[in-house]
Amino acid sequence: MRKYVSAVIFTTLLGAFQLPSVHADVLVADATVATTKGDPAPAEYSFTTTASEVLTLTLTDIQEPAAFTSLSVAVTLNDTLVGSATVDATHKATVAIPAAVGTYTVHVVGAPDSTQGFGSFGACVTRNSDPTPRTCIAADSYSGNIEIPNTPSSTPTSQVSTQFTSTTAGTYTVTLSDDAFPVALGTLSGLISNGATQTVITAGAPMQVTLTAGTQYQLLLFAQTNATVMAGLYGIKVVDPAGAVLFDRSEPVGSIAPVTEITNPKAQALTLKLQDYGYPSALSGLGAAVTLGSTPLAVQNAAGTIAIASAAAGTLELWTYAEPGSQPGVYGLSLASSSSTLYSTTQVLNPTATTTSTFAFVVQLPAAGQYNLAVSDFQFPGALQSLSSTIELGGTVLTVSSSGDFTTTQGGTAIVEVQAQAVPSGTGIFSVAVQSGGSSPTLLLDQTQGVGGVFTQRIINFGNAGQYDLTLTDLNFPQAFTTLAVVLSQGNQVLGKVYDSGSTGTFSFKLTPGQYVLSYVTEPGTQTGSLPLGYGLYGTRISSTPPTVTFSASSASVQANDTDTLTWSSTNAASCTASGGTGWSGAEATSGSLAVVVSQTETLTLACTGPGGSVTQTVTITATAPPSKSSGGGGGELGIDALALLALVTLATRARLGLRRGR
């Protein structure tokens, strides 16, 4: 059986997801399936709609070679769950896809029949506007397999018993091939049978086999490893008379490590690099192979580099074989194109099992000089029981001070080895950072690692400084998580974290351009009813923080034609626009105050825009009439003429008094 290990993809997300803004608004918006160790890897694909139209996705259990024990599908748009369903007694499930323009991702999870070890499904997307019977949109539909993971074994033999159904009568081409990885197998043979007839399959050149139409055949395969090296890999492929592939897969034997599935986004040349770092000792055996179905694209049976001239777009399988000597060893493995790295890992192998996990990290030191190593326990989700580290360069373990400083007499490839242990039944995360010395240090290594639980990591490059929000959402497919946590870090600095958030958790953080690490710890919920076991779906969104505005008037009511003072301030805004009254119109600063003349009751508006969107606030000022003038009778107001006459009389009186005092 096959064990899948998720590839750690180093992702740079610099663009926005269909949201206009001053600069990048949404940096990350996607959904991820978390899988419990040992469960089948999900089958996923994406399709893009350029027109807004209602669609329907139909998932069908093809029941080849046997029906799934459980099979479910979820459709997401960015980090939002559009819909989900589980196949019923008719072996079908449907999901309504609302009208929208964008890229949808289809996530299929399931438990294949335990005897057969794998199952086949089809996903058909149709337009609701098409007349019935509706046909599948070829570019949006997909068919695939889900396989039970293989488990490395010390047993030198392997048997596969599965079924396939012939399509038409005629001559089928069956190819059984030994990949000679890490060495040739001792024995490899097969048998095709329908009970009445049997055909022996031998390894080597393709064989021609005559089969009848619409018949279920049993495919039996037997492999035995070399007597010295207890590991091997072979491929099996069955093609019908019309050229349709009915069966196409690679099978491991013995101690081959769990397979890693890697998505190759396009047809391109690739390079497979395998390196034994020889620290603290060389490995006794090391190899790597890349396959596409049953076809070996590259087989590397020792440390070195091998070129793959052309790898088709799709899912590639990466196999490794590594055996330690009497001491632990470290190796590095990468698969890359000329423009990007599809997969990269550094692994530590210990000769005996231990309760303490050992991890290795590779860092390139550019020259002789002073550096700093920082290994920090994030104490998230919980504190680690123990944590220690060493660093080696050129076969020598370097002396590191209590503050993490160390000095080298040369540059080169250094290996940081970390020993970490979580508390019983607990999980934790630690960071490893190496930077150069001096007043302007350069960060040379920045990685996080989980201990216990299911750990995944993403490296994000932020291109714009600003205030951002990270939202982690449990999409409750096929059930809610027992544990869902994420921490954002740079070096040994934690910028924010969400843990056991219920359905959604958010934190805000301020960033400058640079590289940051997202570390997830997940534990999918327990099985409920017919839902697949060991899966969870979560959404991640990182976007600029929306602006906020405070806007007020010094008085809510003034006399008509009097002035009122407006005061405002904002956060995360790049510009503000005023409207609604005389003297309050056009561009304004993002904060300030202004006296305006209020001639009538009016509502004034302030709209501020930033990378995270726009926000509007309003203030209503009531204009009241001035007090009315009285007429007739005594005790009323003095008119303007009377006031003027009174002033003249007062001045004349003061003048006379002054003349008298001067005499």
XYZ file of C-alpha atoms in Angstrom:
663
model
C 0.000 0.000 0.000
C 1.147 3.511 -0.748
C 1.851 6.215 1.810
C 1.683 9.804 0.572
C 3.750 12.643 1.947
C 2.621 16.179 1.111
C 5.198 18.215 -0.773
C 6.188 21.480 0.911
C 5.674 24.028 -1.843
C 7.561 27.324 -1.605
C 4.983 29.765 -2.951
C 5.381 33.397 -3.941
C 2.035 35.177 -4.105
C 2.359 38.771 -5.252
C -0.813 39.450 -7.223
C -4.371 40.199 -6.253
C -7.284 37.815 -6.773
C -9.607 39.828 -9.034
C -9.944 42.695 -6.566
C -9.008 46.187 -7.844
C -6.976 48.210 -5.368
C -4.252 50.799 -5.032
C -1.776 47.917 -4.724
C -2.039 44.198 -3.945
C -5.117 43.783 -1.781
C -5.623 40.022 -1.457
C -2.242 38.291 -1.256
C -3.466 34.784 -0.438
C -6.939 33.322 -0.951
C -7.105 29.545 -1.300
C -8.314 26.313 0.272
C -6.187 23.348 1.384
C -7.024 19.735 2.203
C -5.273 18.399 5.305
C -4.776 14.635 5.448
C -4.057 12.444 8.425
C -0.828 10.488 8.090
C -1.455 7.205 6.290
C -4.721 8.196 4.581
C -4.995 8.415 0.770
C -3.943 11.704 -0.790
C -6.861 13.757 -2.155
C -7.387 14.149 -5.893
C -7.666 17.831 -6.846
C -7.956 19.892 -10.005
C -8.968 23.436 -11.002
C -10.932 25.053 -13.814
C -11.545 28.690 -14.713
C -14.823 30.294 -15.806
C -14.704 33.512 -17.834
C -18.485 33.916 -18.078
C -20.954 34.077 -15.218
C -23.155 30.989 -15.585
C -24.729 28.422 -13.281
C -22.957 25.048 -13.379
C -23.443 21.601 -11.871
C -20.656 19.187 -10.913
C -21.530 15.491 -10.833
C -19.113 13.123 -9.084
C -19.403 9.465 -10.125
C -17.822 6.445 -8.458
C -16.796 4.420 -11.525
C -16.521 1.317 -9.287
C -13.323 0.180 -10.995
C -11.815 -2.026 -9.800
C -14.322 -1.777 -6.919
C -16.661 0.777 -5.360
C -15.268 3.240 -2.828
C -16.079 2.676 0.814
C -16.724 6.436 0.958
C -16.279 9.240 -1.579
C -16.918 12.984 -1.186
C -16.289 16.173 -3.176
C -15.955 19.855 -2.278
C -15.785 22.850 -4.634
C -14.040 26.044 -3.532
C -13.638 29.494 -5.042
C -10.493 31.047 -3.577
C -10.911 30.474 0.195
C -14.706 30.056 0.084
C -16.567 26.728 0.071
C -19.079 26.760 -2.814
C -20.620 23.372 -2.004
C -19.921 19.753 -1.076
C -21.582 16.357 -1.373
C -21.055 12.634 -0.666
C -21.919 9.887 -3.158
C -25.131 8.024 -2.351
C -26.433 4.538 -3.136
C -26.464 5.420 -6.852
C -22.687 6.072 -6.602
C -23.225 9.725 -7.587
C -23.123 13.127 -5.896
C -23.925 16.591 -7.272
C -22.790 20.089 -6.297
C -24.528 23.253 -7.551
C -21.999 25.897 -8.628
C -23.473 29.437 -8.586
C -22.825 31.897 -11.389
C -19.459 33.588 -10.886
C -16.265 34.351 -12.770
C -13.086 32.875 -11.330
C -11.005 29.772 -10.750
C -12.719 26.889 -8.961
C -10.861 24.045 -7.262
C -12.402 20.587 -6.959
C -11.270 18.469 -3.982
C -12.120 14.745 -4.057
C -11.448 12.621 -0.964
C -12.343 9.026 -0.302
C -11.576 5.599 1.077
C -10.969 2.987 -1.672
C -11.922 -0.645 -1.249
C -9.318 -2.057 1.147
C -8.768 -5.210 -0.914
C -8.190 -3.447 -4.221
C -6.268 -0.540 -2.725
C -7.493 2.103 -5.157
C -10.626 3.377 -6.891
C -11.560 5.470 -9.925
C -13.943 8.409 -10.200
C -15.176 10.918 -12.762
C -16.090 14.590 -12.226
C -18.386 16.065 -14.894
C -19.190 19.798 -15.024
C -22.228 20.877 -17.082
C -23.999 24.149 -17.862
C -27.506 24.416 -16.435
C -28.499 26.482 -19.465
C -27.726 23.625 -21.882
C -30.617 21.448 -23.082
C -30.875 17.975 -21.604
C -29.195 15.595 -21.812
C -26.316 17.891 -20.883
C -22.772 17.062 -21.951
C -19.657 17.548 -19.851
C -17.537 20.658 -20.433
C -14.279 18.960 -21.364
C -11.983 21.699 -20.019
C -13.783 21.750 -16.658
C -14.177 17.988 -16.119
C -11.748 15.390 -14.834
C -11.267 11.713 -14.055
C -8.775 10.230 -11.649
C -7.810 7.662 -9.033
C -7.420 7.628 -5.258
C -4.988 5.073 -3.844
C -4.313 3.745 -0.369
C -0.742 4.822 0.532
C 2.058 2.306 0.510
C 3.911 1.585 3.737
C 7.645 0.823 3.670
C 8.246 -2.760 4.725
C 11.141 -5.015 5.567
C 9.281 -7.789 3.755
C 11.120 -8.483 0.462
C 7.994 -9.499 -1.462
C 4.924 -7.665 -2.738
C 1.657 -8.870 -4.228
C -0.966 -6.806 -6.057
C -4.429 -8.182 -6.754
C -6.764 -5.843 -8.599
C -9.388 -5.771 -11.341
C -10.107 -3.946 -14.575
C -12.898 -4.174 -17.148
C -12.093 -4.560 -20.851
C -13.639 -1.940 -23.146
C -13.765 -3.731 -26.502
C -12.773 -7.109 -27.876
C -9.303 -7.248 -29.355
C -5.615 -7.134 -28.651
C -4.487 -5.325 -25.502
C -0.929 -4.206 -24.813
C 0.345 -5.070 -21.336
C 3.726 -3.752 -20.151
C 5.327 -4.956 -16.923
C 8.688 -3.236 -16.352
C 11.349 -3.342 -13.637
C 12.660 0.186 -12.926
C 15.866 -1.262 -11.381
C 15.497 1.159 -8.470
C 17.584 1.068 -6.377
C 18.628 -2.251 -7.973
C 16.891 -4.771 -10.212
C 14.262 -6.975 -8.610
C 14.979 -10.647 -8.041
C 11.574 -11.733 -9.427
C 8.762 -9.925 -11.292
C 5.791 -11.586 -12.987
C 2.027 -11.260 -13.450
C -1.200 -12.947 -14.486
C -4.405 -11.803 -16.209
C -7.405 -14.029 -15.541
C -11.170 -14.056 -15.903
C -11.574 -17.465 -14.329
C -11.943 -19.389 -17.588
C -8.690 -18.221 -19.183
C -5.348 -17.161 -17.788
C -2.451 -15.318 -19.412
C 0.987 -15.129 -17.803
C 2.652 -11.684 -17.967
C 6.433 -11.501 -17.993
C 8.549 -8.438 -17.308
C 10.349 -6.734 -20.150
C 8.982 -6.032 -23.628
C 5.266 -5.135 -24.089
C 3.011 -8.186 -24.497
C -0.055 -8.583 -26.711
C -3.058 -10.132 -24.937
C -6.427 -10.907 -26.552
C -9.417 -10.026 -24.352
C -13.186 -10.106 -24.853
C -15.388 -7.007 -24.576
C -17.025 -5.835 -21.345
C -15.396 -8.484 -19.178
C -13.975 -8.049 -15.715
C -10.416 -9.378 -15.500
C -8.266 -10.072 -12.467
C -4.732 -8.646 -12.573
C -2.285 -10.431 -10.262
C 1.299 -9.189 -9.813
C 4.163 -10.654 -7.781
C 7.540 -9.044 -7.057
C 10.522 -10.028 -4.931
C 13.501 -7.816 -4.110
C 17.156 -8.451 -4.612
C 18.569 -10.746 -1.933
C 20.877 -7.976 -0.638
C 18.884 -4.738 -1.108
C 15.356 -5.114 0.225
C 13.778 -2.499 -2.035
C 12.494 -2.189 -5.582
C 10.110 -0.393 -7.946
C 8.216 -1.555 -11.026
C 5.504 -0.326 -13.402
C 2.391 -1.905 -14.937
C 0.408 -0.490 -17.874
C -2.627 -1.864 -19.761
C -3.766 -0.224 -23.042
C -6.889 -1.221 -25.002
C -7.026 -1.716 -28.820
C -8.068 1.937 -29.332
C -5.104 3.248 -27.347
C -7.059 4.100 -24.176
C -5.084 3.506 -20.969
C -6.958 1.240 -18.538
C -4.230 0.785 -15.963
C -1.036 2.813 -15.434
C 0.855 2.892 -12.136
C 4.152 2.265 -10.370
C 4.384 -0.131 -7.433
C 7.025 -0.139 -4.664
C 8.464 -3.221 -3.013
C 10.111 -3.451 0.413
C 11.700 -0.429 2.088
C 11.051 2.221 -0.572
C 10.067 5.405 1.316
C 6.516 6.816 1.132
C 5.840 8.357 -2.262
C 5.593 12.145 -2.642
C 3.123 13.448 -5.218
C 4.256 16.633 -6.962
C 2.190 18.762 -9.334
C 4.062 19.733 -12.484
C 2.164 22.821 -13.750
C 3.248 22.474 -17.392
C 5.254 20.297 -19.754
C 8.878 21.237 -19.151
C 12.422 20.045 -18.553
C 13.275 19.237 -14.931
C 16.375 18.478 -12.894
C 16.500 15.909 -10.081
C 19.286 16.560 -7.567
C 20.265 14.162 -4.786
C 23.002 14.963 -2.267
C 24.498 13.036 0.653
C 25.851 15.641 3.096
C 27.944 13.026 4.918
C 27.024 14.438 8.336
C 27.652 13.044 10.809
C 28.365 10.079 8.504
C 27.647 9.029 4.930
C 24.539 6.997 4.178
C 24.969 3.345 3.244
C 22.411 3.647 0.417
C 20.751 6.557 -1.379
C 18.580 6.886 -4.478
C 15.606 8.758 -5.981
C 13.256 8.118 -8.897
C 10.566 10.162 -10.654
C 7.673 8.391 -12.378
C 4.597 9.414 -14.345
C 2.168 6.550 -14.013
C 4.202 3.456 -14.887
C 6.818 5.419 -16.842
C 10.139 6.171 -15.095
C 11.296 9.694 -16.009
C 14.476 9.610 -13.935
C 16.249 6.996 -11.816
C 19.171 8.118 -9.667
C 20.774 5.320 -7.646
C 23.469 7.448 -5.995
C 24.070 11.066 -5.062
C 24.209 13.297 -8.127
C 22.122 15.224 -10.657
C 20.033 13.894 -13.523
C 18.125 15.830 -16.183
C 14.582 15.024 -17.293
C 14.370 16.269 -20.871
C 10.584 16.578 -20.878
C 8.087 15.950 -18.097
C 4.411 16.176 -19.004
C 2.080 18.417 -17.019
C 0.276 16.578 -14.241
C 1.034 14.606 -11.100
C 4.533 13.203 -10.812
C 5.547 10.637 -8.200
C 8.854 10.997 -6.373
C 10.300 7.855 -4.763
C 13.287 7.702 -2.427
C 15.495 4.991 -1.021
C 17.838 5.884 1.841
C 19.595 3.704 4.397
C 21.759 5.038 7.255
C 25.069 3.563 8.307
C 26.096 3.012 11.906
C 25.519 6.729 12.613
C 22.830 9.203 11.532
C 23.074 10.730 8.074
C 21.603 13.680 6.184
C 20.583 13.974 2.536
C 19.051 16.682 0.382
C 16.634 16.161 -2.509
C 15.166 18.654 -4.976
C 13.164 18.635 -8.205
C 13.267 21.891 -10.123
C 12.689 23.526 -13.485
C 14.838 26.326 -14.871
C 12.536 28.909 -13.262
C 11.185 27.375 -10.042
C 11.631 24.628 -7.445
C 8.793 22.093 -7.426
C 10.042 20.244 -4.378
C 12.917 20.545 -1.928
C 13.664 18.713 1.303
C 16.463 17.855 3.697
C 16.064 14.625 5.658
C 17.818 13.075 8.655
C 18.070 9.297 8.920
C 18.746 7.645 12.259
C 19.991 4.051 12.501
C 17.613 3.255 15.385
C 14.203 4.551 16.402
C 14.106 7.243 19.070
C 11.390 9.126 20.927
C 13.127 12.397 20.059
C 12.680 13.691 16.498
C 15.772 14.809 14.592
C 15.552 17.425 11.837
C 18.141 18.885 9.479
C 18.299 22.205 7.621
C 20.832 23.309 5.013
C 22.176 26.862 4.833
C 24.735 28.397 2.486
C 27.308 30.513 4.338
C 28.747 32.935 1.750
C 32.204 33.448 3.299
C 34.307 33.217 6.428
C 33.023 35.425 9.225
C 30.660 35.742 12.152
C 27.095 34.429 12.058
C 24.218 33.801 14.419
C 22.069 30.684 14.870
C 18.681 31.022 16.580
C 16.537 27.956 17.305
C 13.371 29.039 19.107
C 10.389 27.217 20.572
C 7.260 29.084 19.445
C 5.355 27.415 22.296
C 2.518 27.002 19.829
C 0.159 25.199 20.011
C 2.115 24.016 23.081
C 5.647 24.212 24.489
C 8.154 21.544 23.502
C 9.572 19.219 26.123
C 13.123 19.618 24.810
C 14.933 21.490 22.027
C 18.644 21.525 21.118
C 20.779 22.103 18.026
C 24.232 21.845 16.448
C 25.680 23.244 13.224
C 28.314 21.537 11.059
C 30.495 22.887 8.257
C 33.035 20.878 6.276
C 32.842 17.912 8.622
C 33.417 20.010 11.766
C 30.817 20.821 14.417
C 31.090 24.559 15.087
C 31.179 26.135 18.541
C 28.063 28.220 19.190
C 27.858 30.688 22.101
C 24.903 30.950 24.462
C 23.630 33.887 22.391
C 23.870 31.848 19.158
C 26.997 33.486 17.703
C 29.529 31.356 15.830
C 32.534 32.043 13.602
C 33.701 30.202 10.477
C 37.049 30.251 8.715
C 35.424 29.452 5.379
C 32.141 29.646 3.532
C 30.179 26.673 2.234
C 27.213 24.401 2.888
C 26.401 24.122 6.577
C 23.907 21.734 8.182
C 21.850 22.658 11.227
C 20.723 19.566 13.111
C 17.904 20.015 15.625
C 16.678 17.554 18.243
C 13.131 18.306 19.390
C 10.606 16.458 21.513
C 6.958 17.344 22.090
C 5.169 16.570 25.318
C 3.235 13.261 25.257
C 0.255 13.520 22.875
C 1.219 17.134 22.207
C 2.370 19.206 19.260
C 4.711 22.137 18.862
C 6.533 24.344 16.369
C 10.075 25.658 16.433
C 11.960 28.031 14.135
C 15.496 27.858 12.769
C 17.157 31.092 11.628
C 20.727 31.789 10.553
C 21.873 35.314 9.754
C 25.140 37.036 9.030
C 26.819 39.251 11.623
C 27.467 42.967 11.568
C 25.267 46.036 11.858
C 23.154 45.069 8.809
C 22.627 41.288 9.110
C 21.254 39.218 6.223
C 18.806 36.401 6.947
C 20.267 33.280 5.287
C 17.920 30.602 6.666
C 14.377 31.029 7.942
C 12.326 27.868 8.449
C 9.801 26.470 10.871
C 9.168 22.848 11.747
C 6.344 21.063 13.495
C 6.850 18.304 16.044
C 3.927 15.901 16.319
C 0.584 16.354 14.556
C 0.245 17.094 10.833
C 2.544 19.982 9.918
C 2.703 21.960 6.670
C 4.604 25.089 5.793
C 4.282 27.874 3.229
C 6.788 30.591 2.447
C 5.181 33.866 1.362
C 6.953 36.836 -0.214
C 5.258 40.165 0.517
C 5.957 42.927 -1.975
C 4.217 45.860 -0.278
C 4.505 47.295 3.190
C 1.284 47.838 5.085
C -1.262 46.565 7.550
C -2.712 43.114 6.748
C -5.266 40.662 8.128
C -4.877 36.863 8.098
C -8.071 34.811 8.323
C -8.069 31.038 8.847
C -11.416 29.320 8.231
C -12.511 25.757 8.940
C -14.617 24.917 5.869
C -16.153 21.903 7.666
C -15.510 19.398 4.880
C -16.032 16.538 5.236
C -16.201 17.413 8.948
C -14.797 20.043 11.295
C -11.185 19.916 12.474
C -10.283 18.747 15.942
C -7.235 21.046 15.794
C -6.643 23.856 13.297
C -3.831 26.325 13.924
C -1.531 28.659 12.010
C 1.358 30.887 13.029
C 2.982 33.626 10.914
C 6.658 34.230 11.569
C 9.855 35.751 10.293
C 13.002 34.293 11.781
C 12.246 33.674 15.457
C 9.660 36.490 15.597
C 6.005 35.464 15.816
C 3.756 38.041 14.120
C 0.403 36.426 14.843
C -1.371 33.131 15.363
C -4.779 31.461 15.324
C -5.460 28.316 17.335
C -8.690 26.342 17.763
C -10.648 29.238 16.307
C -13.974 27.429 16.023
C -14.989 28.272 12.472
C -12.973 31.425 11.703
C -10.075 33.241 13.333
C -8.352 36.485 12.290
C -5.330 38.471 13.403
C -3.834 41.730 12.100
C -0.151 42.397 11.536
C 2.119 45.033 10.014
C 4.639 44.000 7.369
C 7.528 45.349 5.385
C 8.496 43.746 2.048
C 10.245 40.428 2.578
C 9.876 36.696 3.162
C 7.617 35.248 5.851
C 6.632 31.720 6.926
C 3.139 30.308 7.489
C 3.145 27.159 9.643
C -0.002 25.039 10.016
C -0.788 22.321 12.541
C -3.934 20.361 11.704
C -5.833 17.411 13.098
C -8.900 16.432 11.036
C -12.018 15.401 12.916
C -13.138 11.850 13.503
C -15.252 9.983 10.975
C -18.980 10.683 10.967
C -21.360 8.269 9.241
C -20.251 7.526 5.675
C -17.830 10.479 5.446
C -14.189 9.732 4.576
C -11.827 9.410 7.509
C -8.839 11.675 8.133
C -9.587 14.756 6.007
C -10.264 18.421 6.656
C -10.548 21.496 4.425
C -9.452 24.968 5.506
C -9.267 28.354 3.822
C -6.500 30.932 4.148
C -6.897 34.607 3.255
C -4.296 37.353 3.662
C -5.496 40.789 2.624
C -4.782 44.420 3.325
C -6.599 45.600 6.438
C -9.743 47.608 5.543
C -9.544 51.337 6.351
C -11.384 52.903 9.280
C -12.715 56.477 9.534
C -13.785 58.670 12.447
C -15.803 61.732 11.317
C -17.646 64.252 13.518
C -18.890 67.856 13.803
C -18.294 70.094 16.795
C -22.026 70.844 16.923
C -24.934 68.795 15.666
C -27.032 71.951 15.295
C -26.074 75.538 14.388
C -27.920 78.669 13.280
C -28.246 79.019 9.517
C -25.197 80.684 7.921
C -23.085 80.066 11.022
C -19.916 77.917 10.944
C -19.377 74.408 12.290
C -16.037 72.592 12.645
C -15.584 69.150 11.072
C -12.911 66.801 12.467
C -11.836 63.468 10.979
C -9.128 60.817 11.113
C -8.520 57.479 9.379
C -6.334 54.377 9.469
C -5.067 52.275 6.540
C -6.359 54.903 4.068
C -4.444 56.359 1.125
C -6.968 59.061 0.142
C -10.245 60.634 1.272
C -13.012 62.434 -0.647
C -15.559 64.883 0.777
C -19.091 65.501 -0.530
C -22.505 66.711 0.525
C -22.282 70.443 1.142
C -20.877 73.826 0.183
C -17.259 74.019 1.313
C -17.136 70.241 1.862
C -16.300 68.771 -1.528
C -13.380 67.120 -3.303
C -10.129 65.588 -2.079
C -9.240 65.904 1.596
C -6.312 64.774 3.702
C -6.650 61.444 5.530
C -7.010 63.411 8.777
C -7.679 67.021 9.739
C -10.291 69.618 10.637
C -12.175 72.285 8.696
C -14.681 75.048 9.496
C -17.640 75.069 7.105
C -20.578 77.467 6.732
C -23.892 75.693 7.218
C -26.642 77.394 5.258
C -29.202 74.608 5.571
C -29.635 71.178 7.149
C -27.393 68.783 5.253
C -25.645 65.418 5.459
C -21.896 65.555 4.841
C -19.984 62.463 3.642
C -16.350 61.402 3.946
C -15.205 58.375 1.880
C -11.675 57.030 2.461
C -9.952 54.400 0.312
C -6.939 52.205 1.008
C -5.438 48.898 -0.185
C -8.031 47.033 1.885
C -11.050 48.734 0.289
C -13.210 51.789 0.994
C -15.255 53.018 3.950
C -17.766 55.875 4.216
C -18.942 57.900 7.217
C -21.614 60.624 7.343
C -22.444 63.522 9.645
C -25.797 65.359 9.646
C -25.798 69.004 10.773
C -29.145 70.701 11.454
C -29.443 74.383 10.530
C -31.832 76.348 12.778
C -33.417 79.741 12.032
C -32.030 82.755 13.975
C -34.264 84.242 16.736
C -37.060 86.422 15.241
C -37.130 90.308 15.799
C -39.938 91.806 18.001
C -42.134 94.873 16.932
C -44.405 97.461 18.857
C -44.781 97.856 22.709
C -42.032 98.646 25.143
C -39.251 96.360 26.124
C -38.591 95.227 22.549
C -35.358 95.159 20.614
C -33.694 98.416 19.624
C -33.441 98.982 15.900
C -30.204 99.859 14.190
C -31.082 103.547 13.954
C -31.897 103.722 17.650
C -28.615 102.060 18.529
C -26.677 104.516 16.398
C -28.447 107.502 18.001
C -27.760 106.062 21.470
C -24.075 105.691 20.642
C -23.833 109.334 19.520
C -25.555 110.554 22.656
C -23.156 108.481 24.785
C -20.097 109.913 23.043
C -21.365 113.488 23.386
C -22.062 112.981 27.069
C -18.557 111.578 27.677
C -17.076 114.557 25.798
C -18.904 117.077 27.968
C -17.855 115.297 31.116
C -14.271 115.362 29.953
C -14.363 119.114 29.290
C -15.764 119.743 32.774
C -13.042 117.625 34.422
C -10.401 119.542 32.533
C -11.464 122.919 33.854
